[in-house]
Short mmCIF file of C-alpha atoms (C1' of nucleotides) in Angstrom, two decimals:
data_model
loop_
_atom_site.label_atom_id
_atom_site.label_comp_id
_atom_site.label_asym_id
_atom_site.label_seq_id
_atom_site.Cartn_x
_atom_site.Cartn_y
_atom_site.Cartn_z
CA MET D 1 -0.18 0.34 -0.22
CA ALA D 2 2.32 2.31 -0.74
CA ARG D 3 1.91 5.78 0.17
CA VAL D 4 0.17 8.20 -1.46
CA THR D 5 0.96 11.73 -2.25
CA GLY D 6 0.64 15.14 -3.74
CA THR D 7 -2.37 15.93 -5.13
CA LYS D 8 -3.56 12.98 -5.59
CA ARG D 9 -3.55 12.82 -1.54
CA SER D 10 -5.08 16.31 -0.93
CA ILE D 11 -8.02 14.20 -3.59
CA LEU D 12 -8.42 11.77 -0.93
CA ASP D 13 -7.73 13.44 1.95
CA ALA D 14 -10.43 16.26 0.70
CA ALA D 15 -13.21 13.01 -0.40
CA VAL D 16 -13.53 12.14 2.95
CA GLU D 17 -14.01 15.23 4.92
CA LEU D 18 -16.47 16.16 2.59
CA ALA D 19 -17.86 12.80 2.55
CA SER D 20 -17.93 12.46 6.08
CA LEU D 21 -20.72 15.15 6.10
CA ASN D 22 -22.75 14.91 3.13
CA GLY D 23 -22.75 11.27 2.41
CA ILE D 24 -20.54 10.04 -0.73
CA THR D 25 -23.57 10.70 -3.52
CA GLY D 26 -24.28 14.16 -1.41
CA THR D 27 -20.75 15.08 -2.08
CA THR D 28 -20.08 16.23 -5.72
CA MET D 29 -16.76 16.65 -7.77
CA GLU D 30 -16.85 20.28 -7.41
CA ASP D 31 -16.92 20.51 -4.10
CA VAL D 32 -14.24 17.65 -3.91
CA ALA D 33 -11.91 19.41 -6.65
CA VAL D 34 -12.63 23.13 -4.75
CA ARG D 35 -11.87 21.47 -1.24
CA ALA D 36 -8.26 19.93 -2.77
CA GLY D 37 -7.38 22.82 -4.35
CA VAL D 38 -7.38 21.94 -7.34
CA ALA D 39 -9.73 22.45 -11.11
CA LYS D 40 -12.41 18.97 -11.73
CA GLY D 41 -10.78 18.06 -14.30
CA SER D 42 -7.08 17.39 -12.32
CA VAL D 43 -9.47 15.02 -9.73
CA TYR D 44 -10.44 12.88 -13.39
CA TYR D 45 -6.67 13.13 -14.61
CA ASN D 46 -6.18 11.68 -10.91
CA PHE D 47 -9.21 9.28 -10.76
CA SER D 48 -11.07 7.98 -13.37
CA SER D 49 -14.29 8.44 -11.87
CA LYS D 50 -16.43 9.57 -8.90
CA ASP D 51 -17.17 5.71 -8.08
CA LYS D 52 -13.39 4.37 -8.13
CA LEU D 53 -12.48 7.68 -6.01
CA PHE D 54 -14.17 6.26 -3.23
CA GLU D 55 -13.67 2.50 -4.14
CA GLN D 56 -10.17 3.24 -3.33
CA LEU D 57 -10.69 5.83 -0.38
CA LEU D 58 -12.79 3.82 1.68
CA LEU D 59 -10.23 0.76 0.82
CA ASP D 60 -7.56 2.00 2.05
CA GLY D 61 -9.53 3.25 5.33
CA VAL D 62 -10.84 -0.18 6.04
CA GLY D 63 -6.98 -1.47 4.86
CA THR D 64 -6.11 0.43 6.98
CA LEU D 65 -7.82 -0.77 10.38
CA ALA D 66 -7.31 -4.17 9.49
CA GLU D 67 -3.46 -3.73 9.50
CA THR D 68 -3.98 -2.05 12.62
CA LEU D 69 -5.91 -4.47 13.97
CA ARG D 70 -3.53 -6.78 13.29
CA GLU D 71 -0.14 -4.89 14.56
CA ALA D 72 -2.33 -4.33 18.07
CA ARG D 73 -3.22 -7.87 18.44
CA GLY D 74 0.43 -9.11 17.63
CA THR D 75 0.66 -12.41 19.24
CA LYS D 76 -1.43 -11.18 22.39
CA THR D 77 -4.23 -12.96 23.77
CA GLY D 78 -7.49 -12.90 25.69
CA THR D 79 -8.36 -9.49 27.18
CA PRO D 80 -4.83 -7.86 27.12
CA ALA D 81 -5.36 -8.85 22.91
CA LEU D 82 -8.66 -7.60 23.62
CA ARG D 83 -7.90 -4.33 25.28
CA SER D 84 -4.92 -3.13 22.89
CA MET D 85 -6.98 -3.91 19.72
CA VAL D 86 -10.26 -1.65 21.37
CA ASP D 87 -7.69 0.89 21.86
CA ALA D 88 -6.21 0.14 18.10
CA ILE D 89 -9.12 1.27 16.78
CA LEU D 90 -9.97 4.20 19.30
CA GLU D 91 -7.29 6.16 18.14
CA LEU D 92 -7.55 4.67 14.41
CA VAL D 93 -11.36 6.31 14.67
CA ALA D 94 -9.71 9.37 17.02
CA SER D 95 -6.81 10.21 14.03
CA ASN D 96 -9.18 9.89 10.90
CA GLN D 97 -12.48 11.05 12.54
CA PRO D 98 -13.97 11.15 8.58
CA MET D 99 -13.09 7.87 7.87
CA ALA D 100 -14.75 6.39 10.70
CA LYS D 101 -18.18 7.72 9.82
CA LEU D 102 -17.62 7.46 6.51
CA ILE D 103 -17.51 3.21 6.93
CA ALA D 104 -19.69 3.63 9.50
CA ALA D 105 -22.24 4.89 7.32
CA GLU D 106 -21.22 3.40 4.63
CA ILE D 107 -19.99 -0.42 5.45
CA PHE D 108 -23.68 -2.46 5.36
CA ARG D 109 -24.64 -0.73 1.36
CA THR D 110 -24.96 -4.22 -0.28
CA ASP D 111 -25.62 -2.15 -4.33
CA ARG D 112 -22.73 -0.26 -4.26
CA SER D 113 -20.42 -1.15 -7.50
CA TRP D 114 -17.47 -1.52 -4.83
CA GLN D 115 -18.80 -3.56 -2.11
CA SER D 116 -17.08 -6.98 -2.84
CA PRO D 117 -13.83 -5.56 -2.40
CA LEU D 118 -14.53 -3.31 1.05
CA GLN D 119 -16.33 -6.91 2.54
CA LEU D 120 -13.45 -8.72 1.68
CA VAL D 121 -10.67 -5.64 3.84
CA ARG D 122 -14.04 -5.81 5.90
CA ARG D 123 -14.19 -9.80 6.25
CA GLU D 124 -10.39 -9.11 6.85
CA ALA D 125 -10.36 -6.99 10.09
CA LEU D 126 -12.98 -8.72 11.68
CA ALA D 127 -10.81 -11.99 11.63
CA GLU D 128 -8.35 -10.35 14.16
CA PHE D 129 -11.52 -10.39 16.33
CA VAL D 130 -12.32 -13.78 15.68
CA ALA D 131 -8.70 -14.94 16.35
CA VAL D 132 -9.45 -14.32 19.82
CA ILE D 133 -12.70 -15.45 20.58
CA GLN D 134 -12.21 -18.52 18.90
CA HIS D 135 -9.04 -18.77 21.07
CA ALA D 136 -11.05 -18.59 24.19
CA HIS D 137 -14.27 -20.46 22.68
CA PRO D 138 -12.72 -22.83 20.62
CA ASP D 139 -16.22 -24.48 19.97
CA ARG D 140 -18.79 -21.88 19.67
CA PRO D 141 -19.61 -21.26 16.11
CA ASP D 142 -20.81 -17.68 16.36
CA ALA D 143 -17.21 -15.79 16.79
CA GLU D 144 -17.81 -14.39 13.08
CA LEU D 145 -21.91 -12.58 15.22
CA MET D 146 -19.27 -11.76 18.11
CA ALA D 147 -16.53 -10.49 16.00
CA GLY D 148 -19.17 -7.94 14.64
CA THR D 149 -20.60 -6.42 17.63
CA VAL D 150 -17.76 -6.04 19.47
CA PHE D 151 -16.27 -4.25 16.62
CA GLY D 152 -20.01 -2.35 16.45
CA ALA D 153 -19.40 -1.77 19.78
CA VAL D 154 -16.19 -0.22 19.67
CA LEU D 155 -16.54 1.96 16.26
CA VAL D 156 -20.13 3.50 17.67
CA GLY D 157 -18.38 4.18 21.26
CA GLY D 158 -15.83 5.80 18.84
CA ILE D 159 -17.67 7.95 17.52
CA GLU D 160 -20.24 8.99 20.24
CA TRP D 161 -16.78 9.79 21.61
CA LEU D 162 -16.12 12.73 19.06
CA VAL D 163 -19.10 13.66 18.29
CA PHE D 164 -21.02 14.25 21.81
CA SER D 165 -18.39 13.98 24.43
CA PRO D 166 -15.37 14.99 22.82
CA ASP D 167 -14.14 16.25 26.35
CA ARG D 168 -12.57 12.49 27.30
CA SER D 169 -9.29 10.98 27.11
CA LEU D 170 -8.79 8.32 25.40
CA GLN D 171 -7.99 6.30 27.95
CA GLU D 172 -11.46 6.86 29.27
CA VAL D 173 -13.24 5.89 26.95
CA SER D 174 -10.98 2.21 26.64
CA ASP D 175 -11.86 1.87 30.18
CA SER D 176 -15.49 2.84 30.03
CA VAL D 177 -15.21 -0.39 26.58
CA MET D 178 -13.56 -2.53 28.41
CA PHE D 179 -15.89 -2.77 31.15
CA MET D 180 -18.98 -2.98 29.21
CA LEU D 181 -16.49 -6.00 27.98
CA SER D 182 -16.33 -7.21 30.83
CA GLY D 183 -20.15 -8.31 32.33
CA ASN D 184 -20.05 -5.08 34.16
CA LEU D 185 -22.37 -3.38 33.16
CA THR D 186 -25.21 -4.84 35.87
CA ALA D 187 -23.27 -6.07 37.91
CA MET V 1 -47.83 8.76 16.46
CA ALA V 2 -51.39 8.19 14.32
CA ARG V 3 -50.29 5.45 11.82
CA VAL V 4 -49.77 6.20 9.09
CA THR V 5 -52.12 5.13 6.29
CA GLY V 6 -52.93 5.08 2.34
CA THR V 7 -50.57 6.92 -0.45
CA LYS V 8 -48.80 8.60 2.69
CA ARG V 9 -47.91 4.90 3.23
CA SER V 10 -47.02 3.56 0.04
CA ILE V 11 -44.35 6.27 -0.28
CA LEU V 12 -42.94 5.98 3.36
CA ASP V 13 -42.26 2.35 2.79
CA ALA V 14 -40.89 2.81 -0.86
CA ALA V 15 -38.62 5.83 0.80
CA VAL V 16 -36.93 3.17 3.47
CA GLU V 17 -36.84 0.61 1.26
CA LEU V 18 -34.79 2.53 -1.49
CA ALA V 19 -32.77 4.61 0.89
CA SER V 20 -31.35 1.70 2.64
CA LEU V 21 -30.13 0.56 -0.85
CA ASN V 22 -28.35 3.70 -2.24
CA GLY V 23 -28.74 5.92 0.53
CA ILE V 24 -31.52 9.14 0.72
CA THR V 25 -29.41 11.11 -1.46
CA GLY V 26 -28.90 8.24 -4.23
CA THR V 27 -32.72 7.76 -3.55
CA THR V 28 -34.78 10.29 -6.00
CA MET V 29 -38.49 11.36 -6.03
CA GLU V 30 -39.11 9.91 -8.73
CA ASP V 31 -37.53 6.43 -7.42
CA VAL V 32 -40.07 6.80 -4.77
CA ALA V 33 -42.91 7.55 -6.90
CA VAL V 34 -42.45 4.66 -8.78
CA ARG V 35 -41.71 2.30 -6.49
CA ALA V 36 -45.33 3.75 -4.33
CA GLY V 37 -47.25 3.76 -7.28
CA VAL V 38 -48.04 6.71 -8.21
CA ALA V 39 -46.73 9.79 -9.86
CA LYS V 40 -43.98 12.55 -8.73
CA GLY V 41 -46.93 15.44 -8.63
CA SER V 42 -48.55 12.48 -5.63
CA VAL V 43 -45.27 12.37 -3.69
CA TYR V 44 -44.87 16.46 -3.17
CA TYR V 45 -49.02 16.51 -2.51
CA ASN V 46 -47.78 14.62 0.17
CA PHE V 47 -45.01 15.22 1.71
CA SER V 48 -43.58 19.15 0.69
CA SER V 49 -39.86 18.03 0.05
CA LYS V 50 -37.82 15.42 -0.03
CA ASP V 51 -36.13 16.69 2.97
CA LYS V 52 -39.38 17.46 5.10
CA LEU V 53 -40.08 13.05 3.88
CA PHE V 54 -37.15 11.40 4.93
CA GLU V 55 -37.46 14.03 8.08
CA GLN V 56 -39.97 12.11 9.43
CA LEU V 57 -39.10 9.07 8.03
CA LEU V 58 -36.30 8.68 9.99
CA LEU V 59 -38.31 10.27 12.55
CA ASP V 60 -41.15 7.94 13.06
CA GLY V 61 -38.55 5.33 13.18
CA VAL V 62 -36.43 6.69 15.58
CA GLY V 63 -39.41 7.08 17.66
CA THR V 64 -40.73 3.72 17.19
CA LEU V 65 -37.25 2.37 18.48
CA ALA V 66 -37.40 4.76 21.84
CA GLU V 67 -40.81 3.89 22.45
CA THR V 68 -40.07 -0.24 21.89
CA LEU V 69 -36.89 -0.11 24.29
CA ARG V 70 -38.43 2.04 27.40
CA GLU V 71 -42.00 -0.41 26.90
CA ALA V 72 -39.13 -3.39 26.47
CA ARG V 73 -37.55 -2.25 29.93
CA GLY V 74 -40.55 -1.41 31.91
CA THR V 75 -40.45 -1.78 35.04
CA LYS V 76 -36.64 -4.29 35.32
CA THR V 77 -32.80 -3.46 35.72
CA GLY V 78 -30.32 -4.95 35.91
CA THR V 79 -29.49 -8.03 33.44
CA PRO V 80 -33.49 -8.74 32.20
CA ALA V 81 -33.62 -5.40 31.43
CA LEU V 82 -30.49 -5.77 29.32
CA ARG V 83 -31.55 -8.83 27.80
CA SER V 84 -35.83 -7.86 27.72
CA MET V 85 -34.14 -4.52 25.71
CA VAL V 86 -31.36 -5.74 23.41
CA ASP V 87 -34.27 -8.58 22.21
CA ALA V 88 -36.44 -6.02 21.46
CA ILE V 89 -33.72 -4.19 19.39
CA LEU V 90 -32.66 -7.54 17.12
CA GLU V 91 -36.66 -7.91 17.34
CA LEU V 92 -37.22 -4.11 15.60
CA VAL V 93 -34.58 -4.76 12.78
CA ALA V 94 -35.61 -8.28 11.74
CA SER V 95 -39.19 -6.46 11.28
CA ASN V 96 -37.70 -3.39 9.65
CA GLN V 97 -34.56 -3.94 8.45
CA PRO V 98 -34.41 -1.07 5.48
CA MET V 99 -35.36 1.16 8.32
CA ALA V 100 -32.14 -0.51 10.84
CA LYS V 101 -30.05 0.08 8.49
CA LEU V 102 -31.11 3.73 6.99
CA ILE V 103 -30.57 4.74 11.14
CA ALA V 104 -27.31 3.31 10.85
CA ALA V 105 -26.13 5.60 8.19
CA GLU V 106 -27.87 8.15 9.20
CA ILE V 107 -27.19 8.55 12.83
CA PHE V 108 -23.64 9.74 12.98
CA ARG V 109 -24.56 12.68 10.48
CA THR V 110 -24.17 16.21 11.72
CA ASP V 111 -25.51 18.50 9.26
CA ARG V 112 -28.20 17.72 8.07
CA SER V 113 -31.40 19.31 8.49
CA TRP V 114 -33.12 17.13 10.38
CA GLN V 115 -30.21 16.39 12.37
CA SER V 116 -31.82 18.66 15.42
CA PRO V 117 -34.65 16.73 16.48
CA LEU V 118 -32.93 12.73 15.19
CA GLN V 119 -30.38 13.43 17.42
CA LEU V 120 -33.19 14.32 20.58
CA VAL V 121 -35.46 11.18 19.79
CA ARG V 122 -31.74 9.51 19.69
CA ARG V 123 -30.82 10.67 23.23
CA GLU V 124 -34.32 9.16 24.36
CA ALA V 125 -33.49 6.02 22.97
CA LEU V 126 -30.52 5.66 24.15
CA ALA V 127 -31.69 7.28 27.66
CA GLU V 128 -33.53 4.02 28.20
CA PHE V 129 -29.93 2.09 28.29
CA VAL V 130 -28.41 4.18 30.70
CA ALA V 131 -31.46 4.41 32.83
CA VAL V 132 -30.60 0.28 33.05
CA ILE V 133 -26.79 0.69 33.33
CA GLN V 134 -27.24 4.17 36.39
CA HIS V 135 -29.39 1.67 38.61
CA ALA V 136 -26.73 -0.40 39.33
CA HIS V 137 -23.57 1.98 38.69
CA PRO V 138 -25.17 5.39 40.21
CA ASP V 139 -21.77 6.81 40.59
CA ARG V 140 -20.34 6.27 37.08
CA PRO V 141 -20.30 9.63 35.22
CA ASP V 142 -19.66 7.65 31.29
CA ALA V 143 -23.51 5.73 31.75
CA GLU V 144 -24.30 7.76 28.55
CA LEU V 145 -21.01 6.57 26.75
CA MET V 146 -21.26 3.17 27.61
CA ALA V 147 -25.38 3.13 26.21
CA GLY V 148 -24.10 4.10 23.19
CA THR V 149 -21.42 1.58 22.96
CA VAL V 150 -23.71 -1.10 24.02
CA PHE V 151 -26.59 0.49 21.37
CA GLY V 152 -24.28 -0.03 18.75
CA ALA V 153 -23.23 -3.45 19.66
CA VAL V 154 -26.55 -4.88 19.34
CA LEU V 155 -27.59 -2.66 16.01
CA VAL V 156 -24.58 -3.82 13.96
CA GLY V 157 -24.79 -7.15 15.44
CA GLY V 158 -28.54 -7.19 14.23
CA ILE V 159 -27.07 -5.69 11.05
CA GLU V 160 -24.47 -8.09 10.94
CA TRP V 161 -26.94 -11.01 11.53
CA LEU V 162 -29.34 -9.96 8.09
CA VAL V 163 -26.54 -9.48 5.65
CA PHE V 164 -24.27 -11.87 6.72
CA SER V 165 -25.82 -15.33 8.42
CA PRO V 166 -29.39 -14.53 8.14
CA ASP V 167 -29.98 -18.10 8.57
CA ARG V 168 -29.60 -18.01 12.77
CA SER V 169 -32.39 -17.70 14.88
CA LEU V 170 -32.43 -14.47 16.75
CA GLN V 171 -32.25 -16.41 19.93
CA GLU V 172 -29.06 -17.26 18.69
CA VAL V 173 -27.67 -13.90 17.58
CA SER V 174 -29.69 -12.81 21.74
CA ASP V 175 -27.66 -14.93 23.18
CA SER V 176 -23.85 -14.30 21.15
CA VAL V 177 -25.43 -10.83 22.56
CA MET V 178 -25.66 -11.08 25.84
CA PHE V 179 -22.71 -14.11 26.34
CA MET V 180 -20.45 -10.87 24.90
CA LEU V 181 -21.90 -8.37 27.67
CA SER V 182 -21.38 -10.79 30.07
CA GLY V 183 -17.42 -10.92 30.54
CA ASN V 184 -17.54 -14.02 29.07
CA LEU V 185 -16.44 -12.93 25.59
CA THR V 186 -11.60 -14.28 26.60
CA ALA V 187 -12.42 -16.05 29.49
"C1'" DG B 1 -56.51 13.86 -4.20
"C1'" DT B 2 -54.02 12.37 -8.37
"C1'" DC B 3 -51.95 12.92 -12.78
"C1'" DT B 4 -48.53 14.91 -16.94
"C1'" DA B 5 -45.70 18.29 -18.25
"C1'" DT B 6 -41.76 21.45 -17.63
"C1'" DA B 7 -38.89 24.88 -15.93
"C1'" DG B 8 -34.63 25.78 -13.61
"C1'" DC B 9 -30.39 23.45 -12.12
"C1'" DA B 10 -26.83 20.75 -10.47
"C1'" DT B 11 -23.98 17.20 -11.53
"C1'" DG B 12 -20.19 13.67 -13.88
"C1'" DA B 13 -17.53 13.08 -17.35
"C1'" DT B 14 -15.16 14.96 -21.40
"C1'" DA B 15 -12.64 18.02 -24.95
"C1'" DG B 16 -8.80 20.51 -25.66
"C1'" DA B 17 -5.39 24.38 -24.34
"C1'" DC B 18 -1.00 25.39 -21.81
"C1'" DG L 1 -0.19 17.10 -15.26
"C1'" DT L 2 -3.39 20.72 -14.13
"C1'" DC L 3 -6.35 23.73 -15.91
"C1'" DT L 4 -10.98 26.41 -18.18
"C1'" DA L 5 -15.58 25.48 -20.95
"C1'" DT L 6 -19.00 23.02 -22.15
"C1'" DC L 7 -22.09 18.69 -22.89
"C1'" DA L 8 -25.84 16.00 -21.92
"C1'" DT L 9 -27.99 13.97 -18.34
"C1'" DG L 10 -30.79 13.99 -14.31
"C1'" DC L 11 -32.38 15.98 -10.97
"C1'" DT L 12 -35.89 18.62 -7.68
"C1'" DA L 13 -39.89 21.30 -7.14
"C1'" DT L 14 -44.07 23.45 -9.38
"C1'" DA L 15 -47.96 24.48 -12.96
"C1'" DG L 16 -52.03 23.57 -13.92
"C1'" DA L 17 -55.29 19.45 -16.09
"C1'" DC L 18 -58.64 16.37 -14.57
#
DNA sequence: GTCTATAGCATGATAGAC
DNA sequence: GTCTATCATGCTATAGAC
């Protein structure tokens, strides 16, 4: 995943920010061009179509997520692995809030042209959670479902944090999530 | 919330289904009209604008959610309350999957014209979770954040269920979620 | 209350100069 | 590789007949 720079980078950055606010369909190529400080023609020179632009954007975002989770887990297992992964997601959400919102909004859209590649990478990210859960419960058939649930909790929690109570620290939020995942909710 | 019927109902139904697939901006008033079996003019007769149409749609959806959670909790507390609310959300997601997807996609959009009323109802729904959590932990300042996290877990889990493993029963999914919320994940 | 027809505008995409 | 100018399309919304 060679790091993108220059004009391509400005365009991608402008695109996430706008799309996290107005949605992909609500973001025009003209908007993107203006925000990136280039002409519309240049956007089309760098990305052959609007679909291609956002496909690359989402694939990069979810790819980074998968990679980050893999690193965060490392060789850990159990609660330490979980905590490390929760922290990693929260850091990612905090450092790229627009991307987090975009992913949250697009991950369940099933009819987009870029859905198949996106779901592939999504599965890759979830696999890290599945590994941790299955290490503790080798016989449960619902590890994948629970992985999705945990991921949803952290993602929504993270966005919730930044949108509605950005004054809290990452540590506080991480503690809250782990507190919940530790069965203390109604104890 | 007087039950809407007739043409208005057909239009609303068509609108959720289309918007859950293509997003709100990706859904045209013409599409809605065709799917509802009426003319575009009739759509505008019943809803003054596209914004108003989707505002009502989302408010109804989240309103139903809040009401359902209130009923599900009743006078229960602790784990029984939680389980009852989890089941209620899953039932709602299952019975109205398009609405669930739409809510998941729109709930974090911060610049929509209908955002303020929507966030109000959202808070109302979360308040039910907050009540349960605060009953067990009166002194925790992060009850609201955890409520958001739990809600995110159930919502994402529910959609995940219907999109990727619709063969499972509601009971199975509910068990998975409660299993996770009970701290068994890495035990 | 529902229809058809159309105004008026914004958008995705391309062509061609520099 | 980036620009300006433009085309063709499709969109929201309205007017007016029935």
